[in-house]
Amino acid sequence: MESLFAHIAILPIVLPMLAGIVLVLIEDRHHRTKLVIDIVATVLLLVVALALLVNVNNGGPNLSTYRLGDWPVPFGIVLVADPLAALMVLLTAILALSTIVFSVARWHRAGSHFHSLFQLLLMGLNGAFLTGDLFNLFVFFEVLLAASYGLMLHGSGTVRIKAGLHYIAVNLATSSLFLIGVSLIYGVTGTLNMADLAHRIPLIPEESRMLFEAGAAILGIAFLVKAGMWPLSFWLPTTYAAASPPVAAMFAIMSKVGIYVVLRLSLLLFGEGAAAHPGEQWLLYGGIATIAFGTVGVLSSQATARMAAFCVLVSSGTLLAMIGYENAGVTAGALYYLVSSTLALSCMFLLAELVERGRSSEADVLAVTLEAFGDDEEPAHDEEIGIATPLTLAMLGIAFLCCALVIAGMPPFSGFIAKFAMIGAVLNPQGLGASVGISITSWVLVALLIISGLAATIAMLRAGINIFWVTFDGEVPRVSIAEMLPVLLLLGLCVILTVLAGPAMGYMQATAQYLHVPTDYVGALLGEGGMP
C-alpha cells in the first residue's frame, strides 16, 4: 500500500492515458466494449482522486511530490499533489463519471472516438492541475485542447461545426501566446519550475524585470482567455451552447483550468514575500466587468444552454475578482464557490437538453418577441381543471428548480453559502470586529454579486415557466435512467456540500492559508534554502 501511495500523484495522469490508448485501438463499431472500458477507467480515476485528497489532508494540508526519472528539481519533470490540485482532480473525476454515464443513452454513439478523446481530455486536465512546471503545463494544456477540439465537433451539425472552428482558431492563438510568454520567462529566469521561479523572481535584476513582467502578462492573457474574462470571452457562450450536452458539462471545468493557473501562479510567484503583483487590480476590475457582461447575457438569453453558458462567465468573473483581493478569507469562499458553481453548471448543461426535448419551436420565443411580430392575441383555451403533469416533467422541473437555486445563490443551497462567505470576507477582510474602511470597488462587487443572483433567478424563473408551467402541446420527453442519474448525483453533491458546509469550508480555509503562504510548496520542492 505504501508503494502505491508513493506513485499516487501520477496515477490520475497514467490511468486516462492508458485507457485512451486502449480505446483508440478498438474499432468504433464496438460501442459497448468501449463504453465499459471508459466507465471502468473513470471509476478508477474517482477512487484514485479520493485517495489523493485523503493523502494530502492527512494531518493537515500537505503535499506529495513525484519526480519523473528521479531527476532533481528543478532540472527534471515534477508533479505536485497538494490540497488545491487534489480538489480539482476530484472535481474533474466526479464530472467525468457523471458525463460518461449521461452519454450512455445516446451521445457516445453520435461520433467517432468519443471515448478515447474523453480519456485524453481527462489526462490533460489532471496533468494541468498536478504539474509543477510551466513547460509541462503547456504540454498538458495542448493535450486537453487537442482532445476538446474533437469533442467540440462531436455530434456534427452546422451550428456545432461553425462554433467548433471558431473555438479551434481562438485556442490556437491562445497557445501561441502561452508559448511566447513561457519563452520570455525562461529567457529571463533560466527556469520554468514553479517553485524555482518563486525563489528566483525576487532576484531578477532591475534591467530584466520589465521583460519578465511582459512574459508574465502574455502568459496571463492566455489563461484569462481560457477563463473567459471580458472582453476575451467572446468565444465562450456560443461554443458552450453549441457543444453536445456531455461535452458542455465537461467544458464547465475546462474554464476553471484558467482560474486554477491564475490563482496558483499569482499567489506562488507574486504572493506574500514575492515581488509585487503586476496584475492584481486587473483581475479585480476584469472580474467585475465579466460579472456585469455575464449578467446581461443571462437576462438576454432565451435558450437554456446559452443561459448556462453566460452563467459560466458570471462564475469565472466572480472567481477572478476574488483572486484579485489576495486575501485568504476571500480565497476560501471562492474555492467553495468554485466547487458549488462547477457542479451546478455541469448539471444545468445536462438538464438543458432534457427539458427541451419535445418542445414546440414557439415555446422558445418569449412573449415580448411574439408581440413585436404582431402576435399579441390571447390564444383560446378550453377551461380545464386539475391538468395532470407527467411524472417525467415533474422530476425535470424539480431538478431544474434546485439547480437554478444553486446557480443563483439562493438559500438554502451551497450557492448561497458560497456567496455569503465571499461577501463576508470582502466586507471584513481582517475578520469580524476589525474596523477597516471598505472601498467603493468592494461595494460595487458586492452589489454585482447580489444583482447577478437576482438576474439568474429571473432568467431561470422565466425559462422554468416557459418550459413547465405553460400548456404543454409537445411530446413528453423520453428520459432514461442513465440520463437522470448524473443529474441527481450532481444535485445530491450540492446538497451534501450544503449539509457539510462546516467541514467543507474548513478544508477550503486550510487550503487558502496554505496557498497564501507558499513557503511549504517551495521548501518541499527545493529544500528550505532553495536551489543556488
Coordinates of C-alpha atoms in Angstrom, one line a residue, residues 167 257 328 379 401 502 513:
Y167 CA -13.1 27.6 -30.8
V257 CA -8.3 25.5 -15.7
A328 CA -7.0 34.2 2.5
P379 CA -54.9 32.1 -27.5
L401 CA -35.5 24.4 -9.8
G502 CA -18.6 23.4 8.1
Q513 CA -4.0 29.6 4.1

